[in-house]
């Protein structure tokens, strides 16, 4: 088992290894006294892993119940959120109990936000079952739901008390989900680790999943610790996400999150190069994305993408902080004035 300590204001550990789901109860008992635990999962992950999770919790003295939400980003909604909250009230969950997120980033973001708000905040545990969730979403404490007006529009910062990543669960992931994870890892490579970027860009790295999860959690940690509320260096993690979130939204979620991020990274780097902010050629990222089966462009009108970006909660009065990759492994923030957003998008979408 590999362990990464995340020393945020409330420190917690990420534990990574094959077969760890069987140890969920025992691992949880090390950080929380036995209580009632509600496992939130989705309709795809539930049939695969819920039984094992519940049995492990019960075996360690937790009384375990479950809530199964429909799978898919379109269900990271206010309706699901309210339904879970009402379920928690009906089951009389108290503030000394906890939630367990068993699934990908959708379940993680949803469960985290439920935990952040149920009775003004109860503890929760992340059990990521997608690579994307393991290398990114499960760490850092950002939780959110989507509204018809925009993605991740309503959320909270709420750190988990434990992240338990059983890499054996990746065995059932379809190719698309491996590709999604690759996109966020490529992002981390551009931001902080050129060597890892090269490994990913060469393809065939799946057997190194455990090591890669550890490496990526460490990279994410380096941006999150010291900036939990996303006011400084953490904003660099938005690389690829300014344009990415917008095209993900405009595609009506026919693009997955990882696919959108790949498109976003290429567009944002292209713009930065055209603006003379970097010498890094976006072709390098494009080839890395292609080697992992990721799309590299999307037919959206620049004005629609710009409008979606301008609705994004990450803008401030002064503009939008965008990430400029200087070379593989080094980046900086650039403040883009709001009136330049349209031009920024046009430059990025046009080869
Ligand atoms: N909070 C953060 O910091 C953060 C960071 C990155 C992404 N996110 C969010 O994460 C979400 C994307 O996460 P995701 O890609 O994990 O999506 P997801 O949770 O929708 O999972 C993708 C699909 O894979 C299925 N699945 C999950 N585990 C499986 C397994 N082991 N075997 C077979 N199928 C499995 C799910 O049911 C789902 O259908 C987005 O909503 C994004 O905004 C959040
Ligand atoms: Zn992302």
CSV table of C-alpha atoms and ligand atoms in Angstrom, one decimal:
chain,number,residue,atom,x,y,z
A,1,UNK,CA,0.0,0.0,0.0
A,2,UNK,CA,1.2,3.5,-0.8
A,3,UNK,CA,0.3,6.5,1.4
A,4,UNK,CA,0.3,10.2,0.7
A,5,UNK,CA,-0.2,12.7,3.6
A,6,UNK,CA,-2.2,15.7,2.7
A,7,UNK,CA,-1.3,18.4,5.2
A,8,UNK,CA,-4.2,20.7,4.7
A,9,UNK,CA,-5.7,22.6,7.7
A,10,UNK,CA,-7.4,19.3,8.6
A,11,UNK,CA,-4.8,16.7,7.5
A,12,UNK,CA,-5.8,13.4,5.9
A,13,UNK,CA,-4.2,10.5,4.1
A,14,UNK,CA,-4.6,9.1,0.6
A,15,UNK,CA,-4.1,5.3,0.7
A,16,UNK,CA,-3.5,3.5,-2.6
A,17,UNK,CA,-3.3,-0.2,-3.4
A,18,UNK,CA,-4.9,-3.2,-5.0
A,19,UNK,CA,-7.7,-4.8,-3.0
A,20,UNK,CA,-8.1,-1.9,-0.5
A,21,UNK,CA,-11.9,-1.9,-0.8
A,22,UNK,CA,-12.0,-5.0,1.3
A,23,UNK,CA,-10.2,-3.0,4.0
A,24,UNK,CA,-12.5,0.0,3.9
A,25,UNK,CA,-14.0,-0.6,7.3
A,26,UNK,CA,-10.7,-1.4,9.0
A,27,UNK,CA,-9.0,1.6,7.4
A,28,UNK,CA,-11.8,3.9,8.4
A,29,UNK,CA,-11.8,2.7,12.0
A,30,UNK,CA,-8.3,4.1,12.2
A,31,UNK,CA,-9.5,7.6,11.7
A,32,UNK,CA,-13.1,7.5,12.9
A,33,UNK,CA,-14.9,5.7,15.7
A,34,UNK,CA,-17.6,3.2,14.6
A,35,UNK,CA,-20.8,5.0,13.7
A,36,UNK,CA,-23.4,5.0,11.0
A,37,UNK,CA,-22.1,5.3,7.5
A,38,UNK,CA,-24.1,6.1,4.4
A,39,UNK,CA,-22.4,4.9,1.2
A,40,UNK,CA,-23.3,7.0,-1.8
A,41,UNK,CA,-22.7,5.4,-5.1
A,42,UNK,CA,-24.1,5.3,-8.6
A,43,UNK,CA,-26.1,2.8,-10.7
A,44,UNK,CA,-23.0,1.5,-12.5
A,45,UNK,CA,-20.6,1.3,-9.6
A,46,UNK,CA,-23.2,0.0,-7.1
A,47,UNK,CA,-23.7,-3.4,-8.7
A,48,UNK,CA,-19.9,-3.9,-9.0
A,49,UNK,CA,-18.6,-2.7,-5.6
A,50,UNK,CA,-21.3,-1.7,-3.1
A,51,UNK,CA,-21.8,-5.1,-1.5
A,52,UNK,CA,-18.1,-5.4,-0.7
A,53,UNK,CA,-17.9,-1.9,0.7
A,54,UNK,CA,-20.9,-2.5,3.0
A,55,UNK,CA,-19.6,-5.8,4.2
A,56,UNK,CA,-16.2,-4.3,5.0
A,57,UNK,CA,-17.8,-1.4,6.9
A,58,UNK,CA,-20.1,-3.8,8.9
A,59,UNK,CA,-17.2,-6.1,9.6
A,60,UNK,CA,-15.4,-3.2,11.3
A,61,UNK,CA,-18.4,-2.3,13.5
A,62,UNK,CA,-19.9,0.5,11.3
A,63,UNK,CA,-23.6,0.3,10.7
A,64,UNK,CA,-23.8,0.8,6.9
A,65,UNK,CA,-26.6,2.0,4.6
A,66,UNK,CA,-26.5,3.0,1.0
A,67,UNK,CA,-27.9,5.5,-1.5
A,68,UNK,CA,-27.6,4.7,-5.2
A,69,UNK,CA,-27.9,7.7,-7.6
A,70,UNK,CA,-28.2,7.3,-11.4
A,71,UNK,CA,-24.8,7.3,-13.1
A,72,UNK,CA,-23.8,10.3,-15.3
A,73,UNK,CA,-22.8,14.0,-15.1
A,74,UNK,CA,-26.4,15.0,-15.8
A,75,UNK,CA,-27.3,13.6,-12.4
A,76,UNK,CA,-24.8,15.8,-10.5
A,77,UNK,CA,-27.8,18.0,-10.1
A,78,UNK,CA,-29.8,19.9,-7.5
A,79,UNK,CA,-32.5,17.3,-7.7
A,80,UNK,CA,-30.1,14.4,-6.8
A,81,UNK,CA,-28.6,16.6,-4.1
A,82,UNK,CA,-32.0,17.3,-2.4
A,83,UNK,CA,-33.0,13.7,-2.8
A,84,UNK,CA,-29.9,12.6,-0.9
A,85,UNK,CA,-30.3,15.2,1.8
A,86,UNK,CA,-33.9,14.0,2.4
A,87,UNK,CA,-32.7,10.4,2.5
A,88,UNK,CA,-30.2,11.4,5.1
A,89,UNK,CA,-32.8,13.1,7.2
A,90,UNK,CA,-35.2,10.1,6.9
A,91,UNK,CA,-32.4,7.8,8.0
A,92,UNK,CA,-31.8,10.1,10.9
A,93,UNK,CA,-28.1,10.5,10.2
A,94,UNK,CA,-26.5,12.7,12.9
A,95,UNK,CA,-23.4,15.0,12.9
A,96,UNK,CA,-21.3,12.2,14.5
A,97,UNK,CA,-22.0,9.9,11.5
A,98,UNK,CA,-20.4,10.0,8.1
A,99,UNK,CA,-20.8,9.7,4.3
A,100,UNK,CA,-18.7,7.5,2.0
A,101,UNK,CA,-18.4,8.4,-1.7
A,102,UNK,CA,-17.9,5.2,-3.7
A,103,UNK,CA,-17.5,6.0,-7.3
A,104,UNK,CA,-16.1,8.5,-9.8
A,105,UNK,CA,-15.8,12.3,-9.7
A,106,UNK,CA,-19.6,12.7,-10.0
A,107,UNK,CA,-20.3,10.7,-6.9
A,108,UNK,CA,-17.3,12.3,-5.1
A,109,UNK,CA,-18.4,15.9,-5.9
A,110,UNK,CA,-22.0,15.1,-5.0
A,111,UNK,CA,-21.3,13.3,-1.8
A,112,UNK,CA,-18.7,15.8,-0.7
A,113,UNK,CA,-21.2,18.6,-1.2
A,114,UNK,CA,-23.9,16.7,0.7
A,115,UNK,CA,-21.4,16.1,3.5
A,116,UNK,CA,-20.4,19.8,3.5
A,117,UNK,CA,-24.0,21.0,3.9
A,118,UNK,CA,-25.9,18.2,5.7
A,119,UNK,CA,-26.5,19.7,9.2
A,120,UNK,CA,-23.8,22.3,8.3
A,121,UNK,CA,-21.2,19.7,7.7
A,122,UNK,CA,-20.4,16.1,8.5
A,123,UNK,CA,-17.2,14.0,7.8
A,124,UNK,CA,-16.9,12.1,4.6
A,125,UNK,CA,-14.6,9.6,2.9
A,126,UNK,CA,-13.6,9.3,-0.7
A,127,UNK,CA,-13.3,5.9,-2.3
A,128,UNK,CA,-12.5,6.8,-6.0
A,129,UNK,CA,-13.2,4.1,-8.5
A,130,UNK,CA,-12.2,6.0,-11.6
A,131,UNK,CA,-8.7,6.9,-12.5
A,132,UNK,CA,-9.7,10.5,-13.0
A,133,UNK,CA,-11.3,10.7,-9.5
A,134,UNK,CA,-8.2,9.0,-8.0
A,135,UNK,CA,-5.6,11.3,-9.6
A,136,UNK,CA,-7.6,14.5,-9.3
A,137,UNK,CA,-11.2,14.9,-8.0
A,138,UNK,CA,-10.9,12.9,-4.7
A,139,UNK,CA,-8.1,15.1,-3.4
A,140,UNK,CA,-8.2,18.8,-2.6
A,141,UNK,CA,-11.6,19.2,-1.0
A,142,UNK,CA,-13.5,20.9,-3.8
A,143,UNK,CA,-17.1,19.7,-3.9
A,144,UNK,CA,-19.9,20.9,-6.2
A,145,UNK,CA,-23.1,20.2,-8.2
A,146,UNK,CA,-24.1,21.5,-11.6
A,147,UNK,CA,-27.1,23.8,-12.3
A,148,UNK,CA,-28.8,24.3,-15.7
A,149,UNK,CA,-26.9,27.6,-15.8
A,150,UNK,CA,-23.5,26.1,-15.5
A,151,UNK,CA,-21.2,23.4,-14.3
A,152,UNK,CA,-19.9,23.2,-10.6
A,153,UNK,CA,-21.9,26.5,-10.0
A,154,UNK,CA,-22.8,25.6,-6.4
A,155,UNK,CA,-20.3,24.0,-4.1
A,156,UNK,CA,-18.1,24.1,-1.0
A,157,UNK,CA,-14.6,23.4,0.1
A,158,UNK,CA,-14.8,20.3,2.4
A,159,UNK,CA,-11.8,18.0,2.9
A,160,UNK,CA,-12.4,14.3,3.3
A,161,UNK,CA,-11.1,12.5,6.4
A,162,UNK,CA,-9.6,9.7,4.3
A,163,UNK,CA,-9.2,8.8,0.6
A,164,UNK,CA,-9.0,5.1,-0.1
A,165,UNK,CA,-8.1,4.2,-3.6
A,166,UNK,CA,-8.4,0.5,-4.6
A,167,UNK,CA,-6.7,0.4,-8.0
A,168,UNK,CA,-8.3,-3.1,-8.6
A,169,UNK,CA,-11.6,-1.3,-9.2
A,170,UNK,CA,-10.0,0.2,-12.4
A,171,UNK,CA,-10.1,-3.3,-13.9
A,172,UNK,CA,-13.7,-2.7,-14.9
A,173,UNK,CA,-13.2,0.8,-16.4
A,174,UNK,CA,-14.0,1.2,-20.1
A,175,UNK,CA,-11.3,2.7,-22.3
A,176,UNK,CA,-13.0,6.1,-22.3
A,177,UNK,CA,-12.5,6.4,-18.5
A,178,UNK,CA,-8.8,5.5,-18.8
A,179,UNK,CA,-8.5,8.2,-21.4
A,180,UNK,CA,-10.3,10.7,-19.0
A,181,UNK,CA,-7.8,9.9,-16.3
A,182,UNK,CA,-4.9,10.3,-18.8
A,183,UNK,CA,-6.1,13.9,-19.6
A,184,UNK,CA,-5.8,15.1,-16.0
A,185,UNK,CA,-2.5,13.3,-15.6
A,186,UNK,CA,-1.2,14.9,-18.8
A,187,UNK,CA,-2.3,18.2,-17.2
A,188,UNK,CA,-0.3,17.5,-14.1
A,189,UNK,CA,2.6,16.6,-16.3
A,190,UNK,CA,2.5,19.9,-18.1
A,191,UNK,CA,2.2,21.7,-14.8
A,192,UNK,CA,4.9,20.0,-12.8
A,193,UNK,CA,6.5,16.8,-14.2
A,194,UNK,CA,7.8,16.7,-17.8
A,195,UNK,CA,9.1,13.2,-17.2
A,196,UNK,CA,5.7,11.9,-16.4
A,197,UNK,CA,4.2,13.7,-19.3
A,198,UNK,CA,6.7,11.8,-21.6
A,199,UNK,CA,5.7,8.5,-20.0
A,200,UNK,CA,2.0,9.2,-20.6
A,201,UNK,CA,2.6,10.5,-24.1
A,202,UNK,CA,4.3,7.2,-25.0
A,203,UNK,CA,1.0,5.4,-24.2
A,204,UNK,CA,0.9,1.9,-22.5
A,205,UNK,CA,1.2,3.0,-18.9
A,206,UNK,CA,-1.8,1.3,-17.4
A,207,UNK,CA,0.1,-1.3,-15.5
A,208,UNK,CA,1.8,1.6,-13.7
A,209,UNK,CA,-1.6,2.9,-12.3
A,210,UNK,CA,-0.7,2.6,-8.7
A,211,UNK,CA,2.6,4.5,-9.0
A,212,UNK,CA,0.9,7.1,-11.2
A,213,UNK,CA,-2.0,7.7,-8.8
A,214,UNK,CA,0.6,8.3,-6.1
A,215,UNK,CA,2.6,10.7,-8.2
A,216,UNK,CA,-0.4,12.6,-9.3
A,217,UNK,CA,-1.8,12.9,-5.8
A,218,UNK,CA,1.6,14.3,-4.8
A,219,UNK,CA,1.5,16.8,-7.6
A,220,UNK,CA,-2.0,17.9,-6.8
A,221,UNK,CA,-1.0,18.2,-3.1
A,222,UNK,CA,1.8,20.6,-4.1
A,223,UNK,CA,-0.8,23.0,-5.6
A,224,UNK,CA,-3.5,22.6,-2.9
A,225,UNK,CA,-1.6,22.7,0.3
A,226,UNK,CA,-1.2,26.3,1.3
A,227,UNK,CA,-4.0,27.4,-1.1
A,228,UNK,CA,-7.0,25.4,-0.1
A,229,UNK,CA,-9.5,28.1,-1.1
A,230,UNK,CA,-8.1,28.6,-4.7
A,231,UNK,CA,-6.8,32.1,-4.4
A,232,UNK,CA,-3.2,31.6,-5.6
A,233,UNK,CA,-1.1,28.8,-7.0
A,234,UNK,CA,-4.0,26.3,-6.9
A,235,UNK,CA,-5.5,28.3,-9.9
A,236,UNK,CA,-2.8,26.7,-12.0
A,237,UNK,CA,-4.7,23.5,-11.8
A,238,UNK,CA,-7.3,25.2,-14.0
A,239,UNK,CA,-5.0,24.6,-17.0
A,240,UNK,CA,-7.2,23.3,-19.8
A,241,UNK,CA,-10.3,23.9,-17.7
A,242,UNK,CA,-11.2,27.5,-18.8
A,243,UNK,CA,-11.9,26.4,-22.3
A,244,UNK,CA,-12.5,22.8,-21.2
A,245,UNK,CA,-15.4,23.5,-18.9
A,246,UNK,CA,-17.0,25.7,-21.6
A,247,UNK,CA,-16.8,23.0,-24.3
A,248,UNK,CA,-17.9,20.3,-22.0
A,249,UNK,CA,-21.0,22.3,-21.2
A,250,UNK,CA,-21.7,23.3,-24.8
A,251,UNK,CA,-21.4,19.7,-25.9
A,252,UNK,CA,-24.3,18.9,-23.6
A,253,UNK,CA,-21.9,16.5,-21.9
A,254,UNK,CA,-21.4,14.4,-25.0
A,255,UNK,CA,-17.8,15.2,-24.3
A,256,UNK,CA,-16.6,13.7,-21.0
A,257,UNK,CA,-14.7,15.9,-18.6
A,258,UNK,CA,-11.3,14.4,-19.6
A,259,UNK,CA,-12.0,14.8,-23.3
A,260,UNK,CA,-13.0,18.5,-22.7
A,261,UNK,CA,-9.8,19.1,-20.7
A,262,UNK,CA,-7.6,17.7,-23.5
A,263,UNK,CA,-9.3,20.1,-26.0
A,264,UNK,CA,-8.9,22.9,-23.5
A,265,UNK,CA,-5.2,22.3,-22.8
A,266,UNK,CA,-4.4,22.4,-26.5
A,267,UNK,CA,-6.5,25.5,-27.1
A,268,UNK,CA,-5.1,27.4,-24.1
A,269,UNK,CA,-1.5,26.6,-25.0
A,270,UNK,CA,-2.1,27.6,-28.7
A,271,UNK,CA,-3.4,31.0,-27.5
A,272,UNK,CA,-0.6,31.5,-25.1
A,273,UNK,CA,1.9,30.8,-27.9
A,274,UNK,CA,0.1,33.1,-30.4
A,275,UNK,CA,0.0,35.8,-27.7
A,276,UNK,CA,3.8,35.5,-27.3
A,277,UNK,CA,3.4,34.3,-23.7
A,278,UNK,CA,5.2,31.0,-24.2
A,279,UNK,CA,7.4,29.2,-26.7
A,280,UNK,CA,5.8,25.8,-25.8
A,281,UNK,CA,4.3,24.3,-29.0
A,282,UNK,CA,0.8,22.9,-28.4
A,283,UNK,CA,1.6,20.1,-30.8
A,284,UNK,CA,3.4,18.4,-27.9
A,285,UNK,CA,0.2,18.3,-25.9
A,286,UNK,CA,-1.8,17.4,-28.9
A,287,UNK,CA,0.4,14.4,-29.6
A,288,UNK,CA,0.2,13.3,-25.9
A,289,UNK,CA,-3.6,13.5,-26.1
A,290,UNK,CA,-3.8,11.6,-29.3
A,291,UNK,CA,-1.6,8.9,-28.0
A,292,UNK,CA,-4.2,8.3,-25.3
A,293,UNK,CA,-7.2,8.3,-27.6
A,294,UNK,CA,-8.3,11.8,-26.5
A,295,UNK,CA,-10.0,14.3,-28.9
A,296,UNK,CA,-8.0,17.4,-29.8
A,297,UNK,CA,-10.7,19.8,-31.1
A,298,UNK,CA,-14.4,20.5,-30.9
A,299,UNK,CA,-16.6,22.4,-33.4
A,300,UNK,CA,-17.9,25.2,-31.2
A,301,UNK,CA,-18.4,28.8,-32.1
A,302,UNK,CA,-15.9,31.1,-30.3
A,303,UNK,CA,-18.6,33.4,-29.2
A,304,UNK,CA,-20.5,30.6,-27.5
A,305,UNK,CA,-17.4,29.3,-25.8
A,306,UNK,CA,-16.5,32.9,-24.7
A,307,UNK,CA,-20.0,33.4,-23.3
A,308,UNK,CA,-19.8,30.1,-21.3
A,309,UNK,CA,-16.4,31.2,-19.9
A,310,UNK,CA,-17.7,34.5,-18.9
A,311,UNK,CA,-20.5,32.8,-16.9
A,312,UNK,CA,-17.9,30.7,-15.1
A,313,UNK,CA,-17.7,31.3,-11.4
A,314,UNK,CA,-13.9,31.6,-11.6
A,315,UNK,CA,-13.9,35.1,-13.1
A,316,UNK,CA,-13.3,38.0,-10.9
A,317,UNK,CA,-13.9,41.7,-11.6
A,318,UNK,CA,-10.4,42.1,-12.9
A,319,UNK,CA,-10.6,39.2,-15.4
A,320,UNK,CA,-9.9,35.5,-15.5
A,321,UNK,CA,-6.7,33.9,-14.3
A,322,UNK,CA,-5.5,31.6,-17.1
A,323,UNK,CA,-2.6,29.2,-16.9
A,324,UNK,CA,0.3,29.7,-19.2
A,325,UNK,CA,2.6,26.6,-19.6
A,326,UNK,CA,6.1,27.9,-20.1
A,327,UNK,CA,7.6,24.5,-20.8
A,328,UNK,CA,6.7,21.0,-19.7
A,329,UNK,CA,6.9,21.1,-15.9
A,330,UNK,CA,6.7,24.9,-15.5
A,331,UNK,CA,3.7,27.3,-15.7
A,332,UNK,CA,2.5,30.7,-14.5
A,333,UNK,CA,-0.7,32.5,-14.2
A,334,UNK,CA,-1.8,35.3,-16.6
A,335,UNK,CA,-4.6,37.7,-15.9
A,336,UNK,CA,-6.8,37.9,-18.9
A,337,UNK,CA,-9.1,41.0,-19.0
A,338,UNK,CA,-12.7,40.1,-19.6
A,339,UNK,CA,-12.8,42.0,-22.9
A,340,UNK,CA,-10.1,39.8,-24.3
A,341,UNK,CA,-11.9,36.5,-23.6
A,342,UNK,CA,-13.5,36.3,-27.0
A,343,UNK,CA,-10.2,36.9,-28.8
A,344,UNK,CA,-8.5,34.4,-26.5
A,345,UNK,CA,-10.9,31.7,-27.4
A,346,UNK,CA,-10.8,32.5,-31.2
A,347,UNK,CA,-7.0,32.1,-31.2
A,348,UNK,CA,-7.2,28.9,-29.3
A,349,UNK,CA,-9.8,27.1,-31.4
A,350,UNK,CA,-8.3,28.0,-34.8
A,351,UNK,CA,-5.2,26.0,-35.6
B,1,LIG,N1,-13.5,18.1,-7.2
B,1,LIG,C1,-12.5,18.2,-8.0
B,1,LIG,O1,-11.5,18.7,-7.7
B,1,LIG,C2,-12.7,17.6,-9.4
B,1,LIG,C3,-11.6,17.5,-10.2
B,1,LIG,C4,-11.7,16.9,-11.4
B,1,LIG,C5,-13.0,16.5,-11.8
B,1,LIG,N2,-14.1,16.7,-11.0
B,1,LIG,C6,-15.4,16.3,-11.5
B,1,LIG,O2,-15.4,14.8,-11.6
B,1,LIG,C7,-16.4,14.5,-12.6
B,1,LIG,C8,-15.8,13.5,-13.6
B,1,LIG,O3,-15.4,12.4,-12.9
B,1,LIG,P1,-15.4,10.9,-13.5
B,1,LIG,O4,-14.7,11.0,-14.8
B,1,LIG,O5,-14.9,10.0,-12.5
B,1,LIG,O6,-16.9,10.7,-13.9
B,1,LIG,P2,-18.0,9.8,-13.3
B,1,LIG,O7,-18.1,9.8,-11.9
B,1,LIG,O8,-19.3,10.1,-14.1
B,1,LIG,O9,-17.6,8.3,-13.8
B,1,LIG,C9,-17.6,8.0,-15.1
B,1,LIG,C10,-18.4,6.8,-15.4
B,1,LIG,O10,-17.7,5.6,-15.0
B,1,LIG,C11,-18.5,4.8,-14.2
B,1,LIG,N3,-17.6,4.1,-13.2
B,1,LIG,C12,-17.0,4.6,-12.1
B,1,LIG,N4,-16.2,3.7,-11.6
B,1,LIG,C13,-16.2,2.6,-12.4
B,1,LIG,C14,-15.5,1.4,-12.3
B,1,LIG,N5,-14.6,1.1,-11.4
B,1,LIG,N6,-15.8,0.5,-13.3
B,1,LIG,C15,-16.7,0.8,-14.3
B,1,LIG,N7,-17.4,1.9,-14.4
B,1,LIG,C16,-17.1,2.9,-13.4
B,1,LIG,C17,-19.5,5.7,-13.6
B,1,LIG,O11,-20.6,5.1,-13.2
B,1,LIG,C18,-19.7,6.7,-14.7
B,1,LIG,O12,-20.7,6.2,-15.6
B,1,LIG,C19,-16.9,15.8,-13.2
B,1,LIG,O13,-18.1,16.1,-12.7
B,1,LIG,C20,-15.8,16.8,-12.8
B,1,LIG,O14,-16.4,18.1,-12.7
B,1,LIG,C21,-13.9,17.2,-9.8
B,2,LIG,ZN1,-10.6,18.4,-14.3
